[in-house]
Amino acid sequence: GVKDGSWTVLQLVEALGSCLENTDPRTRGRGIQLLSQVLLQCYSLLQEKEVLHLVLFYENRLQDHHLVIPSVLQGLRALSMCEVLSPGLAVSVLKAIFQEVHVQSLLQLDRHTVYSIITNFMGTREEELKGLGADFTFGFIQVMDGEKDPRNLLVAFQIVRDLIAKSYALGPFVEELFEVTSCYFPIDFTPPPNDPHGIQREDLILSLRAVLASTPQFAEFLLPLLIEKMDSDLQSAKLDSLQTLTACCAIYGQKELQEFLPSLWSSLRREVFQTASEKVEAECLAALHALSACLSRSVLSSDTEDLLDSFLSSILQDCRHHLCEPDMKLVWPSAKLLQAAAGASLRSYHRVTRSVLPLLLEQYTKHPQSSQRRTILEMLLGFLELQQKWGYVEEDESTLLSLQAQVCSVVFSALTDPSVQLQLVGIRALTVLGSLQGFLSPSDLELVVDHLIRLALREEDSQSSEAAMEAAGSLAPIYPKVFSGRMVPRLEEELQSEREEESSRDRCSLRQRCLQALAAVSTHTSIVRETVPVLLQHLRKVQKGSETGNAQDMVSACQSLHRVALQCQQDAEGCWYYHQTVVPCLLAMAVQAAMQESAHLLLGKALLEEEVLAAMVPIISAATTHLSPELAAQSVSHVVPLFLDGEVSFLPQNSFPCSFQPFEDGECLEAQRRLVALLMAFVCSLPRDVAIPQQERLLRELLVLSCSCNCPFTATTAAKCFAGLVNKHLAGQQLDEILQLAVNRMEPGLAEGPRRMQALTLLLWVTKALVLRYHPLSSRLTDKLLGLLGDAELGPAAADGFSLLMAESPDVLHKGCHADVRIMFRQRFFTDNVPKLVQGFHGAGPDVKANYLKGLSHVLNHLPKPVLVTELPTLLSLLLEALSCSDRVVQLSTLSCLQPLLLEAPQIMSLHVDTLVTKFLSLTSSPAMAVRIAALRCAHALTSLPTTVLLPYKARVIRALAKPLDDKKRLVRKEAVAARGEWFLLGSPGR
């Protein structure tokens, strides 16, 4: 009635009169409860006058019997949400609650109602409440004092934060407000199991921390408390105190900290020197950093002491002397403390490094041992990295600049030390020095390049060589002229040199390193313009050579070109230069080699080998994926006519002995057909919005080639290229026609004839292309594939095909090459096809059952684990049956599927523990090493099941795992030791 306007609230009050005036408190309570429930639903409809009368009525009821109070508070909560509340009523209500209600004697829900009333008024009547002055703060302190329920505490902490943030008067009650909140510090709360409220310990910790760190007025009370809790034996209390201190430093100044600095430093130092906990150490260093930053921010007036300077002096006094003992255990804690303080501000950095850097340089010279020098240089590196943080070197203040010659001397000496570990630290230091603009002189830079070349090419240890190349890649964009002018020519010279005193193996290793270094240093467009021609020239030279091992040399050159392509992708200018330089060149070399092969010339034959063509594919792909649509269209207008029409005019050095016709028939054209791999790399990497000229003709040619070619490599690449284009093709009649054509080709090919395997390969790739984009034909093709699992000849290959459908493909049909990949295609494939696989397994003959198990294990292996866990109860019996299959691929696939499930679904797996133990132990004796390793990992993972379930099997498993301890393969022995160790510890205290 009140909602639709047929009753007013005051009429309702009159109608309830007999209840509201009844002498029985329970009856009065029920009357007020009904009125309050109506108000909670209708408060927005009330008039100002009605609200006034209701407030006066409810205030009066606060003096009533304690049974009535909860309903009265609900009514006041409704009224606190009214927009038409007259000025002064909010203050009146709160005064009445503060005076008449002993809040902490109420139930949790009723106390929560009081906090809600206060929160509502603070949100809408802020100025009125501030008129109460400190009385409001005192009233709230009385309300909150003694609160224990976490739900209420979260609201109460928020109110305190608002009191402080919105500048309510705290008056003489600052300490009382601090006491009423700090009594909960540190939070000690563990939520009950199945807690419906979802309040976590972390929620309370963060909420209380926000209160304690909200005002400098709490500093004099809070800092002694934090110091006391830092000395606690409880790690959680230490961590909470340190994190709270760090938070406080963001708002404190010099004045708040001054009195407590010695005690704070003493506690922090002790913890870092003595703790065994990395967490505590990290929080101590963060707190020290925050303290130094806080003191650095404080503006100094002429008559105040410079607290930062005296604080840093204390740190230096306590830590500096430990740096002179590189073998002692306090050297690293001291270095970390100094670095934490120094990293807080440029001023603190200069103060610390002025004292520490000369000492470290002196110690490096004093200690000749490589291990000690490494420790000292690592400490020095820590300080250099801090200088890097400020991003510049101030000439007037920088200690580092004044020690430039000594620092460079120390770093360069580390690079020539026989110790690999010292070299690695030296290389890292060199990278940091190079990143400080203006620090290295031109002569130093030349020396840097010389050292990097020597380490990259001549250093025996591969770690140092790789680190030097990485450093060259980091420094090259900063000094492109130095690296392109000094490093690239030297590398080119080394690449071309043929030293007689070197063995062919050494020459091969040197060439490989030169190629890697050229790629590593190609991190700036101007350098790419120097290195790419060198790499291509080397590839041409190898192609013309007749040495054995040419193919491997070509693969190395291709790997370097691929790395350069990846490094160019984010720079539009570099990407286009690379594409128009490298792609035509590679195509020209490949076409040249194919034509010479067709003409029965032996030159360049290595280029046509599968491993070399496979290494060229990612180069062309990486050079194409990041092109703009306009440039990609320009490029595609040349490449597609090359393959379809033999249009070679855009290729460099294009005088070829015969025409290029990769899609024509004829045995002599077999070599040309292999180059479809390069076409695939190009067209399947184009952005989706780039139109491909003569696309329908190209698709038909690829379809014919994939089904008719005798070479498996060519047939597979043609099928992949066809699938890549179909995946991106616009939906419509043209796509439907080309797919129908493909089905018409595949069906007879699969039925009989010499090329059944080619037809299966095409089926797999086309199915994958359509599954990824949710095309309706994909289910029909998948059913065809399921049917082939019962085929004696093609069944095993069809089963392996399920892995191809579910796995990420490296060269086509992935998001990196702009393929149409829907977000949950694996889950959808699982839902649609696993029931069919299970049904097929149960109906299959004994000779083909393994195919269904293999297909199923491939699908499950690639499924996201949370999805698999939900389906586990229905599939587990089949997976256990798969372990008995004699096919090693099935065994391996099933074991790798079960291992994570043991960790993620222990309750379900526990039901089958007897079978699991038996199967795993049996497979630890498998003839296949990979199966033995996987079985031992599963036996290890079994220990995550409930201990009570496993204890009956403990002795049996430990006995059985003794045998693989003597396995002839080291990797098997390693897994056996780990698994057996866990089973030994099963059921011991503290596990």
CSV table of N, CA, C and O in Angstrom, one decimal, residues 36-112:
chain,number,residue,atom,x,y,z
A,36,SER,N,9.9,-1.1,10.3
A,36,SER,CA,11.3,-1.0,9.8
A,36,SER,C,11.4,-1.7,8.4
A,36,SER,O,12.1,-1.2,7.5
A,37,GLN,N,10.8,-2.9,8.3
A,37,GLN,CA,10.9,-3.6,7.0
A,37,GLN,C,10.2,-2.8,5.9
A,37,GLN,O,10.7,-2.8,4.7
A,38,VAL,N,9.1,-2.2,6.2
A,38,VAL,CA,8.4,-1.3,5.2
A,38,VAL,C,9.3,-0.2,4.8
A,38,VAL,O,9.5,0.2,3.6
A,39,LEU,N,9.9,0.5,5.8
A,39,LEU,CA,10.8,1.6,5.6
A,39,LEU,C,12.0,1.2,4.7
A,39,LEU,O,12.4,2.0,3.8
A,40,LEU,N,12.6,0.1,4.9
A,40,LEU,CA,13.7,-0.4,4.2
A,40,LEU,C,13.4,-0.5,2.7
A,40,LEU,O,14.3,-0.4,1.8
A,41,GLN,N,12.1,-0.8,2.4
A,41,GLN,CA,11.7,-0.9,1.0
A,41,GLN,C,11.2,0.4,0.4
A,41,GLN,O,11.2,0.6,-0.8
A,42,CYS,N,10.7,1.3,1.3
A,42,CYS,CA,10.0,2.5,0.8
A,42,CYS,C,10.7,3.8,1.2
A,42,CYS,O,10.1,4.9,1.1
A,43,TYR,N,12.0,3.8,1.7
A,43,TYR,CA,12.6,5.0,2.2
A,43,TYR,C,12.6,6.1,1.2
A,43,TYR,O,12.6,7.3,1.5
A,44,SER,N,12.8,5.8,-0.1
A,44,SER,CA,12.9,6.8,-1.1
A,44,SER,C,11.6,7.5,-1.4
A,44,SER,O,11.6,8.6,-2.1
A,45,LEU,N,10.4,7.0,-0.9
A,45,LEU,CA,9.1,7.6,-1.2
A,45,LEU,C,8.7,8.6,-0.1
A,45,LEU,O,7.7,9.2,-0.2
A,46,LEU,N,9.5,8.6,1.0
A,46,LEU,CA,9.0,9.4,2.2
A,46,LEU,C,9.2,10.9,1.9
A,46,LEU,O,10.0,11.4,1.2
A,47,GLN,N,8.2,11.7,2.6
A,47,GLN,CA,8.3,13.1,2.6
A,47,GLN,C,9.1,13.6,3.7
A,47,GLN,O,9.3,12.9,4.7
A,48,GLU,N,9.6,14.9,3.6
A,48,GLU,CA,10.5,15.4,4.7
A,48,GLU,C,9.8,15.4,6.1
A,48,GLU,O,10.4,15.0,7.1
A,49,LYS,N,8.5,15.7,6.1
A,49,LYS,CA,7.8,15.8,7.4
A,49,LYS,C,7.7,14.4,8.0
A,49,LYS,O,7.8,14.2,9.2
A,50,GLU,N,7.4,13.4,7.1
A,50,GLU,CA,7.3,12.1,7.6
A,50,GLU,C,8.6,11.6,8.2
A,50,GLU,O,8.6,10.9,9.3
A,51,VAL,N,9.7,11.9,7.5
A,51,VAL,CA,11.0,11.5,8.0
A,51,VAL,C,11.2,12.1,9.4
A,51,VAL,O,11.7,11.4,10.3
A,52,LEU,N,10.9,13.4,9.6
A,52,LEU,CA,11.1,14.1,10.8
A,52,LEU,C,10.4,13.3,12.0
A,52,LEU,O,11.0,13.0,13.0
A,53,HIS,N,9.1,13.0,11.7
A,53,HIS,CA,8.3,12.3,12.8
A,53,HIS,C,8.9,11.0,13.1
A,53,HIS,O,9.0,10.5,14.2
A,54,LEU,N,9.2,10.2,12.0
A,54,LEU,CA,9.8,8.9,12.2
A,54,LEU,C,11.1,8.9,13.0
A,54,LEU,O,11.3,8.1,13.8
A,55,VAL,N,12.0,9.9,12.6
A,55,VAL,CA,13.3,10.0,13.4
A,55,VAL,C,13.0,10.2,14.8
A,55,VAL,O,13.7,9.5,15.7
A,56,LEU,N,12.1,11.1,15.1
A,56,LEU,CA,11.9,11.4,16.6
A,56,LEU,C,11.3,10.2,17.3
A,56,LEU,O,11.7,9.9,18.4
A,57,PHE,N,10.4,9.5,16.6
A,57,PHE,CA,9.8,8.2,17.1
A,57,PHE,C,10.9,7.2,17.4
A,57,PHE,O,11.0,6.6,18.5
A,58,TYR,N,11.7,7.0,16.4
A,58,TYR,CA,12.8,5.9,16.5
A,58,TYR,C,13.8,6.3,17.6
A,58,TYR,O,14.3,5.4,18.3
A,59,GLU,N,14.2,7.6,17.6
A,59,GLU,CA,15.2,8.0,18.7
A,59,GLU,C,14.6,7.7,20.1
A,59,GLU,O,15.3,7.2,20.9
A,60,ASN,N,13.3,8.0,20.2
A,60,ASN,CA,12.7,7.7,21.5
A,60,ASN,C,12.7,6.2,21.9
A,60,ASN,O,12.9,5.9,23.0
A,61,ARG,N,12.5,5.4,20.8
A,61,ARG,CA,12.5,3.9,21.0
A,61,ARG,C,13.8,3.4,21.4
A,61,ARG,O,13.9,2.3,22.0
A,62,LEU,N,14.9,4.1,21.2
A,62,LEU,CA,16.2,3.6,21.5
A,62,LEU,C,16.4,3.4,23.0
A,62,LEU,O,17.3,2.7,23.5
A,63,GLN,N,15.4,4.1,23.8
A,63,GLN,CA,15.5,3.9,25.3
A,63,GLN,C,14.6,2.7,25.7
A,63,GLN,O,14.5,2.4,26.9
A,64,ASP,N,14.0,2.0,24.8
A,64,ASP,CA,13.1,0.9,25.0
A,64,ASP,C,13.9,-0.4,25.5
A,64,ASP,O,15.1,-0.4,25.6
A,65,HIS,N,13.1,-1.4,25.7
A,65,HIS,CA,13.7,-2.7,26.1
A,65,HIS,C,14.7,-3.2,25.1
A,65,HIS,O,14.6,-3.0,23.9
A,66,HIS,N,15.7,-4.0,25.6
A,66,HIS,CA,16.8,-4.4,24.7
A,66,HIS,C,16.3,-5.3,23.6
A,66,HIS,O,16.9,-5.4,22.5
A,67,LEU,N,15.1,-6.0,23.7
A,67,LEU,CA,14.6,-6.9,22.7
A,67,LEU,C,14.1,-6.0,21.5
A,67,LEU,O,14.0,-6.5,20.3
A,68,VAL,N,13.8,-4.8,21.7
A,68,VAL,CA,13.2,-3.9,20.6
A,68,VAL,C,14.3,-3.3,19.8
A,68,VAL,O,14.2,-2.9,18.6
A,69,ILE,N,15.5,-3.1,20.4
A,69,ILE,CA,16.6,-2.3,19.8
A,69,ILE,C,17.0,-2.7,18.4
A,69,ILE,O,17.1,-1.9,17.5
A,70,PRO,N,17.2,-4.1,18.1
A,70,PRO,CA,17.6,-4.4,16.7
A,70,PRO,C,16.6,-3.9,15.7
A,70,PRO,O,17.1,-3.4,14.6
A,71,SER,N,15.3,-4.0,15.9
A,71,SER,CA,14.3,-3.5,14.9
A,71,SER,C,14.4,-2.0,14.8
A,71,SER,O,14.2,-1.4,13.7
A,72,VAL,N,14.7,-1.3,15.9
A,72,VAL,CA,14.8,0.2,15.9
A,72,VAL,C,16.0,0.6,15.0
A,72,VAL,O,15.9,1.5,14.2
A,73,LEU,N,17.1,-0.1,15.2
A,73,LEU,CA,18.3,0.2,14.4
A,73,LEU,C,18.1,0.0,12.9
A,73,LEU,O,18.5,0.7,12.1
A,74,GLN,N,17.3,-1.1,12.5
A,74,GLN,CA,17.0,-1.3,11.1
A,74,GLN,C,16.2,-0.2,10.6
A,74,GLN,O,16.4,0.3,9.4
A,75,GLY,N,15.2,0.4,11.4
A,75,GLY,CA,14.5,1.5,10.9
A,75,GLY,C,15.3,2.7,10.7
A,75,GLY,O,15.2,3.5,9.7
A,76,LEU,N,16.3,3.0,11.7
A,76,LEU,CA,17.2,4.1,11.5
A,76,LEU,C,18.1,4.0,10.3
A,76,LEU,O,18.4,5.0,9.7
A,77,ARG,N,18.5,2.7,10.0
A,77,ARG,CA,19.3,2.5,8.8
A,77,ARG,C,18.5,2.9,7.6
A,77,ARG,O,19.1,3.5,6.7
A,78,ALA,N,17.2,2.6,7.5
A,78,ALA,CA,16.4,3.0,6.4
A,78,ALA,C,16.3,4.5,6.3
A,78,ALA,O,16.5,5.1,5.2
A,79,LEU,N,16.1,5.1,7.4
A,79,LEU,CA,16.0,6.6,7.4
A,79,LEU,C,17.3,7.3,7.1
A,79,LEU,O,17.3,8.4,6.5
A,80,SER,N,18.5,6.6,7.4
A,80,SER,CA,19.8,7.2,7.1
A,80,SER,C,20.0,7.3,5.6
A,80,SER,O,20.9,8.0,5.2
A,81,MET,N,19.2,6.5,4.8
A,81,MET,CA,19.4,6.5,3.4
A,81,MET,C,18.4,7.5,2.7
A,81,MET,O,18.4,7.7,1.5
A,82,CYS,N,17.6,8.2,3.5
A,82,CYS,CA,16.6,9.2,2.9
A,82,CYS,C,17.3,10.5,2.5
A,82,CYS,O,18.1,11.0,3.2
A,83,GLU,N,17.0,10.9,1.3
A,83,GLU,CA,17.6,12.1,0.7
A,83,GLU,C,17.0,13.4,1.4
A,83,GLU,O,17.6,14.4,1.4
A,84,VAL,N,15.7,13.2,1.9
A,84,VAL,CA,15.0,14.4,2.4
A,84,VAL,C,15.1,14.6,3.9
A,84,VAL,O,14.3,15.2,4.5
A,85,LEU,N,16.2,14.0,4.5
A,85,LEU,CA,16.5,14.2,5.9
A,85,LEU,C,16.8,15.6,6.2
A,85,LEU,O,17.7,16.2,5.6
A,86,SER,N,16.0,16.2,7.2
A,86,SER,CA,16.2,17.6,7.5
A,86,SER,C,17.6,17.8,8.2
A,86,SER,O,18.1,16.9,8.8
A,87,PRO,N,18.2,19.0,8.0
A,87,PRO,CA,19.5,19.3,8.6
A,87,PRO,C,19.4,19.1,10.1
A,87,PRO,O,18.4,19.5,10.7
A,88,GLY,N,20.4,18.5,10.7
A,88,GLY,CA,20.5,18.3,12.1
A,88,GLY,C,20.0,17.0,12.6
A,88,GLY,O,20.3,16.5,13.7
A,89,LEU,N,19.2,16.3,11.8
A,89,LEU,CA,18.7,15.0,12.2
A,89,LEU,C,19.8,13.9,12.2
A,89,LEU,O,19.7,13.0,13.1
A,90,ALA,N,20.7,14.0,11.3
A,90,ALA,CA,21.8,13.0,11.3
A,90,ALA,C,22.6,13.0,12.6
A,90,ALA,O,22.8,12.0,13.3
A,91,VAL,N,22.9,14.3,13.0
A,91,VAL,CA,23.6,14.5,14.3
A,91,VAL,C,22.8,14.0,15.4
A,91,VAL,O,23.3,13.3,16.3
A,92,SER,N,21.5,14.3,15.4
A,92,SER,CA,20.6,13.9,16.5
A,92,SER,C,20.6,12.4,16.6
A,92,SER,O,20.6,11.8,17.7
A,93,VAL,N,20.4,11.6,15.5
A,93,VAL,CA,20.4,10.2,15.5
A,93,VAL,C,21.7,9.6,16.1
A,93,VAL,O,21.6,8.7,17.0
A,94,LEU,N,22.8,10.1,15.6
A,94,LEU,CA,24.1,9.5,16.1
A,94,LEU,C,24.3,9.8,17.6
A,94,LEU,O,24.8,8.9,18.3
A,95,LYS,N,23.9,11.0,18.0
A,95,LYS,CA,24.1,11.3,19.4
A,95,LYS,C,23.2,10.4,20.3
A,95,LYS,O,23.6,9.8,21.3
A,96,ALA,N,22.0,10.1,19.8
A,96,ALA,CA,21.1,9.2,20.5
A,96,ALA,C,21.7,7.8,20.5
A,96,ALA,O,21.7,7.1,21.6
A,97,ILE,N,22.3,7.3,19.4
A,97,ILE,CA,22.9,6.0,19.4
A,97,ILE,C,24.1,5.9,20.4
A,97,ILE,O,24.2,5.0,21.2
A,98,PHE,N,24.9,7.0,20.3
A,98,PHE,CA,26.1,7.0,21.2
A,98,PHE,C,25.7,7.0,22.6
A,98,PHE,O,26.4,6.4,23.5
A,99,GLN,N,24.6,7.7,23.0
A,99,GLN,CA,24.2,7.8,24.4
A,99,GLN,C,23.4,6.6,24.9
A,99,GLN,O,23.6,6.1,26.0
A,100,GLU,N,22.5,6.1,24.0
A,100,GLU,CA,21.5,5.1,24.5
A,100,GLU,C,21.9,3.7,24.3
A,100,GLU,O,21.3,2.8,24.9
A,101,VAL,N,22.8,3.4,23.3
A,101,VAL,CA,23.0,2.0,22.9
A,101,VAL,C,24.4,1.6,23.3
A,101,VAL,O,25.4,2.2,22.9
A,102,HIS,N,24.5,0.4,24.0
A,102,HIS,CA,25.8,-0.2,24.2
A,102,HIS,C,26.0,-1.2,23.1
A,102,HIS,O,25.6,-2.3,23.1
A,103,VAL,N,26.7,-0.7,22.0
A,103,VAL,CA,26.7,-1.4,20.7
A,103,VAL,C,27.4,-2.8,20.9
A,103,VAL,O,26.9,-3.7,20.3
A,104,GLN,N,28.5,-2.9,21.6
A,104,GLN,CA,29.2,-4.1,21.7
A,104,GLN,C,28.5,-5.2,22.4
A,104,GLN,O,28.9,-6.4,22.4
A,105,SER,N,27.3,-4.9,23.0
A,105,SER,CA,26.5,-6.0,23.7
A,105,SER,C,25.5,-6.5,22.7
A,105,SER,O,24.8,-7.5,23.0
A,106,LEU,N,25.4,-5.9,21.5
A,106,LEU,CA,24.4,-6.4,20.5
A,106,LEU,C,25.0,-7.5,19.7
A,106,LEU,O,26.2,-7.8,19.7
A,107,LEU,N,24.1,-8.2,18.9
A,107,LEU,CA,24.6,-9.3,18.1
A,107,LEU,C,25.3,-8.7,16.9
A,107,LEU,O,25.2,-7.5,16.5
A,108,GLN,N,26.1,-9.6,16.1
A,108,GLN,CA,26.9,-9.1,15.0
A,108,GLN,C,26.1,-8.3,14.0
A,108,GLN,O,26.6,-7.3,13.6
A,109,LEU,N,25.0,-8.9,13.6
A,109,LEU,CA,24.2,-8.2,12.5
A,109,LEU,C,23.7,-6.8,13.0
A,109,LEU,O,23.8,-5.8,12.2
A,110,ASP,N,23.4,-6.7,14.3
A,110,ASP,CA,22.9,-5.4,14.8
A,110,ASP,C,24.1,-4.4,14.9
A,110,ASP,O,23.9,-3.2,14.6
A,111,ARG,N,25.2,-4.9,15.3
A,111,ARG,CA,26.4,-4.0,15.3
A,111,ARG,C,26.7,-3.5,13.9
A,111,ARG,O,27.1,-2.4,13.6
A,112,HIS,N,26.6,-4.5,12.9
A,112,HIS,CA,26.8,-4.1,11.5
A,112,HIS,C,25.9,-3.0,11.1
A,112,HIS,O,26.2,-2.1,10.3
